[in-house]
Amino acid sequence: NDSKPLDSNKILQLLPRGAYTTCRTVKGGSHIYQFDYHVRRLANSAKSILLEMQSASSSSSSSVGGSGREVQDDSNEDKDSEATLLATSNHPIQHDRTLSTFEINQLHITNVAWEHNMALKCIRNTLREFCMCYGLRLQNEEGGCDDADEKAEFKITLLATWEKKGPPNDIKSHTTYESVLYCHVSLLKQKKVSTTTASLTRKPPHIRVLIHGHGRENALAKDSKWVLDREKLIKPSTTEDDRREDDEGGTHKEVSQQPFEEIILINDNGELLEGTQTNFYVVSGGQNQQQPSSIITANEGILYGSVRDSVLRACRHHTIPVKLRPPTFQDLEGASGVFISSTSRWVMPVHEVCLGDLMSFQNDDDVEEEENGESIEKKKRDGKSYFYGNCETTEDIRRWVLEDVESRSTPI
């Protein structure tokens, strides 16, 4: 079959709205990194999305004199209100109505144990079918696949949602809903990232990020509608060929067609939250600065990534202080390093931060001065970017996270 398979972004837009997570394999496709972490996040996200929709529905019904009841055919006004409410998600595939509390409690997708067992079965079957379809050889000893001379790694996307049981045309009956778990598998396009210390000596490419756009509506839930919301932050000139297929690692382009590894979101105060697919960190102190190194990263208004979990654990183990607050413009100005993290990138150093939307929060007359009164712009070019060299603390954290893979991987 010469047809190009759909990537996970397209699949998430073709399936009903729900909670999703994107994890990856390690050790030649035989283990899943931070599997338990992903399962817990999937279940918690599903619950958060269901309760959010129910709460919004109750508020909408109250505003038109209703009582938060389920939408029935005998009220066109309530039906229109419900349709408007569901349409706010910007998701092309909408659920027919908001579920009641009883129906939510009957769903298994909010149950971590159910998610764990079903996800493993679903991943095993999908991975086996994928390898058979694309001629990859299953390894008997490790359970992974062999792609040419190198062991392949996979990106695995899970979607937990709910679908109606019973005849599809039986609208008036009190139908029940069932939990559904979808799995999508694709080859993980890596930047030759290895878990060996030898790979750490290679000179990295120049990594640029752009500060642009505001944070998610519900950052605690990994909602499939975010796939569409995220697309709005990517300029129209960006094509599919300009980005990697996996939604955990891609290169975005501005209208100028200069590539950015990631887009960093800000809050209403101009503080830095996270990337569209990554978590964001600033390294303060260390190197030639007098203070010891510390890490600054947001703790609210963000999605907690699985690699972020490893980063924070490594910092605790090696006694590196972590300030759980969103980094600011001033933090960027005095930083000794910046990095991002995700399941495909692990820990990736950032060499240039393009200030973008952050410039609107700055005073044009706010320029740092030396003791002799001469104006300077530290790590800054044309007032639009900050540049960073190699950061020892970032490299240490990168190494520690790669070492963490061994103890945080679940056999498939």
mmCIF file of C-alpha atoms in Angstrom:
data_model
loop_
_atom_site.group_PDB
_atom_site.id
_atom_site.type_symbol
_atom_site.label_atom_id
_atom_site.label_comp_id
_atom_site.label_asym_id
_atom_site.label_seq_id
_atom_site.Cartn_x
_atom_site.Cartn_y
_atom_site.Cartn_z
ATOM 1 C CA ASN A 1 0.000 0.000 0.000
ATOM 2 C CA ASP A 2 1.662 3.223 -1.195
ATOM 3 C CA SER A 3 -0.832 5.545 0.510
ATOM 4 C CA LYS A 4 0.599 7.706 3.285
ATOM 5 C CA PRO A 5 -0.841 6.761 6.701
ATOM 6 C CA LEU A 6 -2.588 9.417 8.775
ATOM 7 C CA ASP A 7 -0.502 10.924 11.553
ATOM 8 C CA SER A 8 -1.778 11.174 15.112
ATOM 9 C CA ASN A 9 -2.848 14.807 14.710
ATOM 10 C CA LYS A 10 -5.247 13.879 11.915
ATOM 11 C CA ILE A 11 -6.508 10.831 13.796
ATOM 12 C CA LEU A 12 -7.333 12.918 16.879
ATOM 13 C CA GLN A 13 -9.356 15.286 14.692
ATOM 14 C CA LEU A 14 -11.296 12.436 13.063
ATOM 15 C CA LEU A 15 -12.272 10.789 16.369
ATOM 16 C CA PRO A 16 -14.607 12.207 19.044
ATOM 17 C CA ARG A 17 -13.222 14.636 21.582
ATOM 18 C CA GLY A 18 -11.570 13.002 24.575
ATOM 19 C CA ALA A 19 -8.447 12.740 26.701
ATOM 20 C CA TYR A 20 -5.243 11.748 24.959
ATOM 21 C CA THR A 21 -1.631 11.147 25.793
ATOM 22 C CA THR A 22 1.452 10.579 23.680
ATOM 23 C CA CYS A 23 4.117 8.248 25.003
ATOM 24 C CA ARG A 24 7.143 6.594 23.441
ATOM 25 C CA THR A 25 8.986 3.323 23.425
ATOM 26 C CA VAL A 26 12.597 2.769 24.467
ATOM 27 C CA LYS A 27 15.012 -0.158 24.310
ATOM 28 C CA GLY A 28 14.169 -0.994 20.702
ATOM 29 C CA GLY A 29 10.402 -0.761 21.030
ATOM 30 C CA SER A 30 10.204 -3.242 23.887
ATOM 31 C CA HIS A 31 9.410 -0.852 26.756
ATOM 32 C CA ILE A 32 7.271 2.257 27.275
ATOM 33 C CA TYR A 33 8.834 5.203 29.067
ATOM 34 C CA GLN A 34 6.828 6.440 32.090
ATOM 35 C CA PHE A 35 3.823 4.271 31.152
ATOM 36 C CA ASP A 36 2.176 4.478 34.595
ATOM 37 C CA TYR A 37 2.552 8.257 34.536
ATOM 38 C CA HIS A 38 0.792 8.463 31.158
ATOM 39 C CA VAL A 39 -2.035 6.174 32.288
ATOM 40 C CA ARG A 40 -2.724 8.260 35.389
ATOM 41 C CA ARG A 41 -2.692 11.454 33.343
ATOM 42 C CA LEU A 42 -5.045 9.916 30.790
ATOM 43 C CA ALA A 43 -7.600 8.931 33.444
ATOM 44 C CA ASN A 44 -7.344 12.270 35.249
ATOM 45 C CA SER A 45 -7.659 14.198 31.990
ATOM 46 C CA ALA A 46 -10.778 12.239 31.012
ATOM 47 C CA LYS A 47 -12.408 13.029 34.344
ATOM 48 C CA SER A 48 -11.445 16.694 34.098
ATOM 49 C CA ILE A 49 -12.884 17.021 30.571
ATOM 50 C CA LEU A 50 -16.171 15.325 31.529
ATOM 51 C CA LEU A 51 -16.640 17.489 34.618
ATOM 52 C CA GLU A 52 -15.697 20.633 32.704
ATOM 53 C CA MET A 53 -18.296 19.902 30.035
ATOM 54 C CA GLN A 54 -20.924 19.097 32.668
ATOM 55 C CA SER A 55 -20.190 22.267 34.615
ATOM 56 C CA ALA A 56 -20.371 24.406 31.476
ATOM 57 C CA SER A 57 -23.651 22.731 30.510
ATOM 58 C CA SER A 58 -25.162 23.440 33.936
ATOM 59 C CA SER A 59 -24.136 27.077 33.735
ATOM 60 C CA SER A 60 -25.588 27.373 30.252
ATOM 61 C CA SER A 61 -28.898 25.804 31.328
ATOM 62 C CA SER A 62 -29.125 28.084 34.349
ATOM 63 C CA SER A 63 -28.620 31.153 32.190
ATOM 64 C CA VAL A 64 -31.750 30.285 30.164
ATOM 65 C CA GLY A 65 -33.812 29.358 33.207
ATOM 66 C CA GLY A 66 -33.060 25.635 33.089
ATOM 67 C CA SER A 67 -32.036 23.265 35.857
ATOM 68 C CA GLY A 68 -28.995 21.566 34.396
ATOM 69 C CA ARG A 69 -31.112 18.753 32.963
ATOM 70 C CA GLU A 70 -30.097 16.640 30.009
ATOM 71 C CA VAL A 71 -31.030 18.025 26.621
ATOM 72 C CA GLN A 72 -34.180 16.454 25.168
ATOM 73 C CA ASP A 73 -35.996 16.841 21.853
ATOM 74 C CA ASP A 74 -38.895 18.780 23.384
ATOM 75 C CA SER A 75 -36.874 21.988 23.750
ATOM 76 C CA ASN A 76 -35.351 23.559 20.658
ATOM 77 C CA GLU A 77 -33.933 26.378 22.768
ATOM 78 C CA ASP A 78 -32.066 23.959 25.020
ATOM 79 C CA LYS A 79 -30.883 21.962 21.997
ATOM 80 C CA ASP A 80 -29.467 25.091 20.389
ATOM 81 C CA SER A 81 -27.789 26.046 23.661
ATOM 82 C CA GLU A 82 -26.269 22.594 23.985
ATOM 83 C CA ALA A 83 -25.040 22.626 20.389
ATOM 84 C CA THR A 84 -23.441 26.036 20.922
ATOM 85 C CA LEU A 85 -21.786 24.813 24.102
ATOM 86 C CA LEU A 86 -20.287 21.715 22.533
ATOM 87 C CA ALA A 87 -19.148 23.689 19.503
ATOM 88 C CA THR A 88 -16.935 25.883 21.698
ATOM 89 C CA SER A 89 -14.381 23.083 21.740
ATOM 90 C CA ASN A 90 -13.632 23.704 18.038
ATOM 91 C CA HIS A 91 -13.480 19.944 17.628
ATOM 92 C CA PRO A 92 -14.870 18.660 14.289
ATOM 93 C CA ILE A 93 -16.358 15.512 15.883
ATOM 94 C CA GLN A 94 -18.765 16.489 18.673
ATOM 95 C CA HIS A 95 -20.513 14.312 21.235
ATOM 96 C CA ASP A 96 -24.288 14.382 20.936
ATOM 97 C CA ARG A 97 -24.830 15.792 24.430
ATOM 98 C CA THR A 98 -23.287 16.379 27.843
ATOM 99 C CA LEU A 99 -23.372 13.333 30.111
ATOM 100 C CA SER A 100 -25.167 13.227 33.459
ATOM 101 C CA THR A 101 -23.310 12.578 36.708
ATOM 102 C CA PHE A 102 -24.661 9.016 36.748
ATOM 103 C CA GLU A 103 -23.371 8.348 33.234
ATOM 104 C CA ILE A 104 -19.967 9.837 34.043
ATOM 105 C CA ASN A 105 -19.649 7.563 37.061
ATOM 106 C CA GLN A 106 -20.357 4.527 34.860
ATOM 107 C CA LEU A 107 -17.477 5.249 32.484
ATOM 108 C CA HIS A 108 -14.242 3.309 32.904
ATOM 109 C CA ILE A 109 -11.994 5.875 31.222
ATOM 110 C CA THR A 110 -11.610 7.734 34.538
ATOM 111 C CA ASN A 111 -10.414 4.534 36.237
ATOM 112 C CA VAL A 112 -6.615 4.214 36.333
ATOM 113 C CA ALA A 113 -6.625 0.404 36.707
ATOM 114 C CA TRP A 114 -8.936 -0.038 33.707
ATOM 115 C CA GLU A 115 -6.859 2.377 31.638
ATOM 116 C CA HIS A 116 -3.668 0.504 32.558
ATOM 117 C CA ASN A 117 -4.902 -2.934 31.548
ATOM 118 C CA MET A 118 -6.741 -1.820 28.416
ATOM 119 C CA ALA A 119 -3.894 0.421 27.264
ATOM 120 C CA LEU A 120 -1.314 -2.379 27.450
ATOM 121 C CA LYS A 121 -3.551 -4.758 25.486
ATOM 122 C CA CYS A 122 -4.370 -2.072 22.937
ATOM 123 C CA ILE A 123 -0.721 -1.066 22.490
ATOM 124 C CA ARG A 124 0.460 -4.663 22.084
ATOM 125 C CA ASN A 125 -2.145 -5.439 19.424
ATOM 126 C CA THR A 126 -1.672 -2.162 17.545
ATOM 127 C CA LEU A 127 2.114 -2.435 17.611
ATOM 128 C CA ARG A 128 1.963 -6.002 16.314
ATOM 129 C CA GLU A 129 -0.369 -4.988 13.465
ATOM 130 C CA PHE A 130 1.825 -1.988 12.644
ATOM 131 C CA CYS A 131 4.962 -4.107 12.377
ATOM 132 C CA MET A 132 3.187 -6.672 10.204
ATOM 133 C CA CYS A 133 1.704 -3.997 7.940
ATOM 134 C CA TYR A 134 5.006 -2.190 7.321
ATOM 135 C CA GLY A 135 7.279 -5.213 7.223
ATOM 136 C CA LEU A 136 9.049 -4.666 10.519
ATOM 137 C CA ARG A 137 10.308 -7.809 12.198
ATOM 138 C CA LEU A 138 9.164 -8.490 15.745
ATOM 139 C CA GLN A 139 11.988 -9.375 18.097
ATOM 140 C CA ASN A 140 11.277 -12.503 20.118
ATOM 141 C CA GLU A 141 13.639 -11.655 22.951
ATOM 142 C CA GLU A 142 12.758 -8.020 23.528
ATOM 143 C CA GLY A 143 9.333 -7.724 21.944
ATOM 144 C CA GLY A 144 10.289 -4.714 19.840
ATOM 145 C CA CYS A 145 10.659 -4.285 16.100
ATOM 146 C CA ASP A 146 13.759 -4.247 13.932
ATOM 147 C CA ASP A 147 13.917 -1.451 11.366
ATOM 148 C CA ALA A 148 16.768 -2.104 8.934
ATOM 149 C CA ASP A 149 20.033 -2.060 10.906
ATOM 150 C CA GLU A 150 18.693 -0.084 13.847
ATOM 151 C CA LYS A 151 16.061 -0.969 16.403
ATOM 152 C CA ALA A 152 13.003 1.168 15.822
ATOM 153 C CA GLU A 153 11.298 3.273 18.458
ATOM 154 C CA PHE A 154 7.637 4.181 18.307
ATOM 155 C CA LYS A 155 5.369 7.059 19.136
ATOM 156 C CA ILE A 156 2.171 5.806 20.753
ATOM 157 C CA THR A 157 -0.933 8.001 21.015
ATOM 158 C CA LEU A 158 -3.849 6.898 23.191
ATOM 159 C CA LEU A 159 -7.304 8.522 23.077
ATOM 160 C CA ALA A 160 -9.812 7.813 25.859
ATOM 161 C CA THR A 161 -13.333 8.847 24.924
ATOM 162 C CA TRP A 162 -16.949 7.717 25.189
ATOM 163 C CA GLU A 163 -19.431 6.550 22.575
ATOM 164 C CA LYS A 164 -23.140 5.772 22.614
ATOM 165 C CA LYS A 165 -24.303 2.170 22.807
ATOM 166 C CA GLY A 166 -27.479 0.946 21.150
ATOM 167 C CA PRO A 167 -29.206 1.896 17.868
ATOM 168 C CA PRO A 168 -27.734 5.151 16.521
ATOM 169 C CA ASN A 169 -31.202 6.493 15.567
ATOM 170 C CA ASP A 170 -32.790 5.855 18.972
ATOM 171 C CA ILE A 171 -32.525 9.478 20.090
ATOM 172 C CA LYS A 172 -35.432 9.643 22.534
ATOM 173 C CA SER A 173 -34.437 6.642 24.631
ATOM 174 C CA HIS A 174 -32.136 7.021 27.637
ATOM 175 C CA THR A 175 -29.157 5.416 25.989
ATOM 176 C CA THR A 176 -26.031 4.545 27.903
ATOM 177 C CA TYR A 177 -22.456 5.256 26.928
ATOM 178 C CA GLU A 178 -19.388 3.069 26.925
ATOM 179 C CA SER A 179 -15.697 3.804 27.393
ATOM 180 C CA VAL A 180 -13.568 3.536 24.270
ATOM 181 C CA LEU A 181 -9.784 3.529 23.999
ATOM 182 C CA TYR A 182 -8.097 4.183 20.653
ATOM 183 C CA CYS A 183 -4.421 3.593 19.939
ATOM 184 C CA HIS A 184 -2.287 5.029 17.123
ATOM 185 C CA VAL A 185 1.283 3.869 16.467
ATOM 186 C CA SER A 186 3.918 5.452 14.246
ATOM 187 C CA LEU A 187 7.679 5.322 13.928
ATOM 188 C CA LEU A 188 9.338 7.882 16.140
ATOM 189 C CA LYS A 189 11.463 10.231 14.086
ATOM 190 C CA GLN A 190 14.372 10.897 16.370
ATOM 191 C CA LYS A 191 17.260 13.300 16.204
ATOM 192 C CA LYS A 192 19.598 10.390 16.841
ATOM 193 C CA VAL A 193 19.097 10.750 20.588
ATOM 194 C CA SER A 194 20.744 7.913 22.472
ATOM 195 C CA THR A 195 20.647 6.883 26.109
ATOM 196 C CA THR A 196 24.431 6.431 26.043
ATOM 197 C CA THR A 197 26.776 9.021 27.484
ATOM 198 C CA ALA A 198 28.776 9.028 24.246
ATOM 199 C CA SER A 199 25.920 10.805 22.468
ATOM 200 C CA LEU A 200 26.202 13.715 24.883
ATOM 201 C CA THR A 201 29.571 14.764 23.429
ATOM 202 C CA ARG A 202 28.129 15.534 19.976
ATOM 203 C CA LYS A 203 27.738 19.201 19.100
ATOM 204 C CA PRO A 204 24.011 20.050 19.103
ATOM 205 C CA PRO A 205 22.343 22.123 16.380
ATOM 206 C CA HIS A 206 21.304 25.724 17.012
ATOM 207 C CA ILE A 207 17.875 25.451 18.642
ATOM 208 C CA ARG A 208 15.499 28.430 18.420
ATOM 209 C CA VAL A 209 12.152 28.956 20.149
ATOM 210 C CA LEU A 210 9.585 31.706 19.672
ATOM 211 C CA ILE A 211 7.454 33.282 22.419
ATOM 212 C CA HIS A 212 3.991 33.498 20.918
ATOM 213 C CA GLY A 213 0.415 33.003 22.082
ATOM 214 C CA HIS A 214 -1.308 32.382 25.392
ATOM 215 C CA GLY A 215 -1.692 29.233 27.493
ATOM 216 C CA ARG A 216 -4.344 26.518 27.339
ATOM 217 C CA GLU A 217 -7.880 26.914 28.667
ATOM 218 C CA ASN A 218 -7.614 23.778 30.821
ATOM 219 C CA ALA A 219 -3.931 22.993 31.106
ATOM 220 C CA LEU A 220 -4.384 20.134 33.586
ATOM 221 C CA ALA A 221 -6.245 18.005 31.027
ATOM 222 C CA LYS A 222 -4.639 16.744 27.850
ATOM 223 C CA ASP A 223 -7.702 17.376 25.702
ATOM 224 C CA SER A 224 -7.754 16.305 22.051
ATOM 225 C CA LYS A 225 -9.287 19.670 21.152
ATOM 226 C CA TRP A 226 -5.878 21.179 21.953
ATOM 227 C CA VAL A 227 -4.607 19.638 18.705
ATOM 228 C CA LEU A 228 -6.794 22.137 16.826
ATOM 229 C CA ASP A 229 -6.176 25.027 19.212
ATOM 230 C CA ARG A 230 -2.450 24.459 18.761
ATOM 231 C CA GLU A 231 -2.743 24.699 14.985
ATOM 232 C CA LYS A 232 -3.900 28.313 15.345
ATOM 233 C CA LEU A 233 -0.519 29.171 16.830
ATOM 234 C CA ILE A 234 1.310 27.754 13.827
ATOM 235 C CA LYS A 235 1.485 30.207 10.964
ATOM 236 C CA PRO A 236 -0.516 29.372 7.811
ATOM 237 C CA SER A 237 2.694 29.282 5.783
ATOM 238 C CA THR A 238 3.851 26.224 7.698
ATOM 239 C CA THR A 239 3.275 23.035 5.713
ATOM 240 C CA GLU A 240 3.185 19.406 6.757
ATOM 241 C CA ASP A 241 6.606 18.901 5.213
ATOM 242 C CA ASP A 242 8.003 21.674 7.432
ATOM 243 C CA ARG A 243 7.165 19.774 10.617
ATOM 244 C CA ARG A 244 7.856 16.321 11.945
ATOM 245 C CA GLU A 245 4.820 14.085 11.927
ATOM 246 C CA ASP A 246 4.897 13.329 15.651
ATOM 247 C CA ASP A 247 3.047 15.903 17.747
ATOM 248 C CA GLU A 248 5.645 15.601 20.513
ATOM 249 C CA GLY A 249 8.389 17.055 18.346
ATOM 250 C CA GLY A 250 8.083 19.470 15.460
ATOM 251 C CA THR A 251 9.627 22.488 13.812
ATOM 252 C CA HIS A 252 7.343 25.505 13.380
ATOM 253 C CA LYS A 253 7.919 28.365 10.959
ATOM 254 C CA GLU A 254 7.030 32.012 11.171
ATOM 255 C CA VAL A 255 5.860 34.023 8.139
ATOM 256 C CA SER A 256 9.533 34.776 7.536
ATOM 257 C CA GLN A 257 10.023 31.007 7.085
ATOM 258 C CA GLN A 258 12.759 30.876 9.732
ATOM 259 C CA PRO A 259 12.403 27.611 11.643
ATOM 260 C CA PHE A 260 11.570 27.390 15.328
ATOM 261 C CA GLU A 261 11.844 24.195 17.286
ATOM 262 C CA GLU A 262 8.963 25.209 19.540
ATOM 263 C CA ILE A 263 6.506 27.982 20.392
ATOM 264 C CA ILE A 264 6.470 29.132 24.032
ATOM 265 C CA LEU A 265 3.161 30.289 25.522
ATOM 266 C CA ILE A 266 2.733 33.134 28.022
ATOM 267 C CA ASN A 267 0.065 34.181 30.533
ATOM 268 C CA ASP A 268 -1.671 37.558 30.862
ATOM 269 C CA ASN A 269 1.239 38.885 32.921
ATOM 270 C CA GLY A 270 3.808 38.103 30.242
ATOM 271 C CA GLU A 271 5.241 35.173 32.217
ATOM 272 C CA LEU A 272 6.480 32.075 30.396
ATOM 273 C CA LEU A 273 4.371 28.943 30.838
ATOM 274 C CA GLU A 274 5.217 26.072 28.476
ATOM 275 C CA GLY A 275 5.631 25.106 24.849
ATOM 276 C CA THR A 276 2.795 23.880 22.668
ATOM 277 C CA GLN A 277 4.271 20.366 23.017
ATOM 278 C CA THR A 278 6.966 20.802 25.661
ATOM 279 C CA ASN A 279 7.738 22.044 29.146
ATOM 280 C CA PHE A 280 9.998 25.091 29.445
ATOM 281 C CA TYR A 281 12.844 25.787 31.910
ATOM 282 C CA VAL A 282 15.291 28.573 32.712
ATOM 283 C CA VAL A 283 18.618 27.895 34.424
ATOM 284 C CA SER A 284 19.598 30.613 36.878
ATOM 285 C CA GLY A 285 23.077 30.995 38.385
ATOM 286 C CA GLY A 286 25.944 28.556 37.899
ATOM 287 C CA GLN A 287 28.660 28.766 35.260
ATOM 288 C CA ASN A 288 30.528 32.063 35.819
ATOM 289 C CA GLN A 289 27.843 33.479 38.095
ATOM 290 C CA GLN A 290 28.398 33.609 41.848
ATOM 291 C CA GLN A 291 25.137 31.897 42.837
ATOM 292 C CA PRO A 292 24.715 28.103 42.509
ATOM 293 C CA SER A 293 22.516 26.795 39.711
ATOM 294 C CA SER A 294 18.750 26.632 40.143
ATOM 295 C CA ILE A 295 15.883 25.812 37.786
ATOM 296 C CA ILE A 296 12.831 28.009 37.172
ATOM 297 C CA THR A 297 9.753 26.404 35.605
ATOM 298 C CA ALA A 298 6.021 27.047 35.781
ATOM 299 C CA ASN A 299 3.843 24.879 38.006
ATOM 300 C CA GLU A 300 0.395 26.297 37.181
ATOM 301 C CA GLY A 301 -1.299 26.820 33.833
ATOM 302 C CA ILE A 302 0.724 24.005 32.250
ATOM 303 C CA LEU A 303 0.401 20.330 31.380
ATOM 304 C CA TYR A 304 2.725 18.217 33.504
ATOM 305 C CA GLY A 305 4.847 16.269 31.032
ATOM 306 C CA SER A 306 6.327 12.858 31.756
ATOM 307 C CA VAL A 307 9.876 14.072 31.073
ATOM 308 C CA ARG A 308 9.232 17.070 33.322
ATOM 309 C CA ASP A 309 8.533 14.532 36.051
ATOM 310 C CA SER A 310 11.980 13.039 35.441
ATOM 311 C CA VAL A 311 13.622 16.480 35.362
ATOM 312 C CA LEU A 312 12.175 17.449 38.739
ATOM 313 C CA ARG A 313 13.106 14.076 40.227
ATOM 314 C CA ALA A 314 16.695 14.413 38.965
ATOM 315 C CA CYS A 315 16.967 17.903 40.431
ATOM 316 C CA ARG A 316 15.741 16.680 43.803
ATOM 317 C CA HIS A 317 18.179 13.767 43.775
ATOM 318 C CA HIS A 318 21.138 15.986 42.885
ATOM 319 C CA THR A 319 20.070 18.847 45.199
ATOM 320 C CA ILE A 320 19.499 21.409 42.461
ATOM 321 C CA PRO A 321 16.970 23.967 43.734
ATOM 322 C CA VAL A 322 13.785 24.288 41.667
ATOM 323 C CA LYS A 323 11.617 27.421 41.745
ATOM 324 C CA LEU A 324 8.101 26.390 40.722
ATOM 325 C CA ARG A 325 6.935 29.645 39.180
ATOM 326 C CA PRO A 326 6.712 30.880 35.600
ATOM 327 C CA PRO A 327 9.971 32.409 34.319
ATOM 328 C CA THR A 328 9.917 36.124 33.496
ATOM 329 C CA PHE A 329 11.625 38.450 31.048
ATOM 330 C CA GLN A 330 14.159 39.280 33.744
ATOM 331 C CA ASP A 331 14.883 35.573 34.261
ATOM 332 C CA LEU A 332 15.657 35.202 30.544
ATOM 333 C CA GLU A 333 17.924 38.241 30.692
ATOM 334 C CA GLY A 334 20.079 36.821 33.463
ATOM 335 C CA ALA A 335 19.835 33.113 32.613
ATOM 336 C CA SER A 336 22.870 30.892 32.135
ATOM 337 C CA GLY A 337 20.805 28.450 30.087
ATOM 338 C CA VAL A 338 17.359 27.540 28.770
ATOM 339 C CA PHE A 339 15.934 24.147 27.827
ATOM 340 C CA ILE A 340 12.715 22.352 26.894
ATOM 341 C CA SER A 341 11.587 18.761 27.438
ATOM 342 C CA SER A 342 9.207 16.276 25.807
ATOM 343 C CA THR A 343 8.992 12.560 25.115
ATOM 344 C CA SER A 344 10.677 12.825 21.705
ATOM 345 C CA ARG A 345 13.264 15.451 22.657
ATOM 346 C CA TRP A 346 14.062 14.273 26.181
ATOM 347 C CA VAL A 347 15.950 17.373 27.448
ATOM 348 C CA MET A 348 16.848 19.773 24.624
ATOM 349 C CA PRO A 349 19.073 22.843 25.194
ATOM 350 C CA VAL A 350 17.803 26.106 23.675
ATOM 351 C CA HIS A 351 20.340 28.481 22.168
ATOM 352 C CA GLU A 352 18.081 31.332 21.073
ATOM 353 C CA VAL A 353 14.832 32.667 22.538
ATOM 354 C CA CYS A 354 13.011 34.981 20.133
ATOM 355 C CA LEU A 355 11.031 37.316 22.367
ATOM 356 C CA GLY A 356 8.061 37.719 20.013
ATOM 357 C CA ASP A 357 4.877 38.526 21.976
ATOM 358 C CA LEU A 358 6.919 39.145 25.125
ATOM 359 C CA MET A 359 8.165 42.436 23.635
ATOM 360 C CA SER A 360 4.712 43.986 24.123
ATOM 361 C CA PHE A 361 5.166 43.634 27.897
ATOM 362 C CA GLN A 362 8.474 45.519 27.948
ATOM 363 C CA ASN A 363 9.186 49.231 28.209
ATOM 364 C CA ASP A 364 11.309 50.519 25.325
ATOM 365 C CA ASP A 365 13.301 52.638 27.804
ATOM 366 C CA ASP A 366 14.008 49.667 30.084
ATOM 367 C CA VAL A 367 17.659 49.047 29.202
ATOM 368 C CA GLU A 368 20.250 47.545 31.525
ATOM 369 C CA GLU A 369 23.174 49.866 32.280
ATOM 370 C CA GLU A 370 26.729 49.236 33.368
ATOM 371 C CA GLU A 371 28.269 51.091 36.329
ATOM 372 C CA ASN A 372 29.840 53.664 33.989
ATOM 373 C CA GLY A 373 26.423 54.512 32.564
ATOM 374 C CA GLU A 374 26.932 52.965 29.147
ATOM 375 C CA SER A 375 23.878 51.074 27.951
ATOM 376 C CA ILE A 376 24.212 47.393 27.157
ATOM 377 C CA GLU A 377 21.924 44.577 26.070
ATOM 378 C CA LYS A 378 23.071 41.314 27.608
ATOM 379 C CA LYS A 379 22.649 38.231 25.401
ATOM 380 C CA LYS A 380 20.442 40.371 23.177
ATOM 381 C CA ARG A 381 20.452 41.267 19.498
ATOM 382 C CA ASP A 382 18.271 44.042 18.086
ATOM 383 C CA GLY A 383 16.088 43.750 21.177
ATOM 384 C CA LYS A 384 14.382 40.652 19.747
ATOM 385 C CA SER A 385 16.346 37.607 20.892
ATOM 386 C CA TYR A 386 18.410 36.255 23.760
ATOM 387 C CA PHE A 387 21.262 33.876 23.018
ATOM 388 C CA TYR A 388 22.712 31.147 25.215
ATOM 389 C CA GLY A 389 25.821 29.028 24.986
ATOM 390 C CA ASN A 390 26.436 25.579 26.409
ATOM 391 C CA CYS A 391 25.109 25.202 29.934
ATOM 392 C CA GLU A 392 26.718 22.619 32.223
ATOM 393 C CA THR A 393 23.593 22.330 34.373
ATOM 394 C CA THR A 394 21.406 21.623 31.340
ATOM 395 C CA GLU A 395 23.817 18.927 30.149
ATOM 396 C CA ASP A 396 23.887 17.354 33.618
ATOM 397 C CA ILE A 397 20.084 17.238 33.747
ATOM 398 C CA ARG A 398 19.959 15.825 30.238
ATOM 399 C CA ARG A 399 22.300 13.001 31.242
ATOM 400 C CA TRP A 400 20.409 12.260 34.455
ATOM 401 C CA VAL A 401 17.083 12.069 32.609
ATOM 402 C CA LEU A 402 18.503 9.616 30.069
ATOM 403 C CA GLU A 403 19.740 7.481 32.943
ATOM 404 C CA ASP A 404 16.256 7.640 34.454
ATOM 405 C CA VAL A 405 14.851 5.840 31.405
ATOM 406 C CA GLU A 406 16.143 2.497 32.642
ATOM 407 C CA SER A 407 14.208 2.554 35.898
ATOM 408 C CA ARG A 408 11.063 4.257 34.558
ATOM 409 C CA SER A 409 10.210 1.953 31.637
ATOM 410 C CA THR A 410 7.479 -0.673 31.532
ATOM 411 C CA PRO A 411 7.777 -3.829 29.366
ATOM 412 C CA ILE A 412 5.143 -3.987 26.656
#
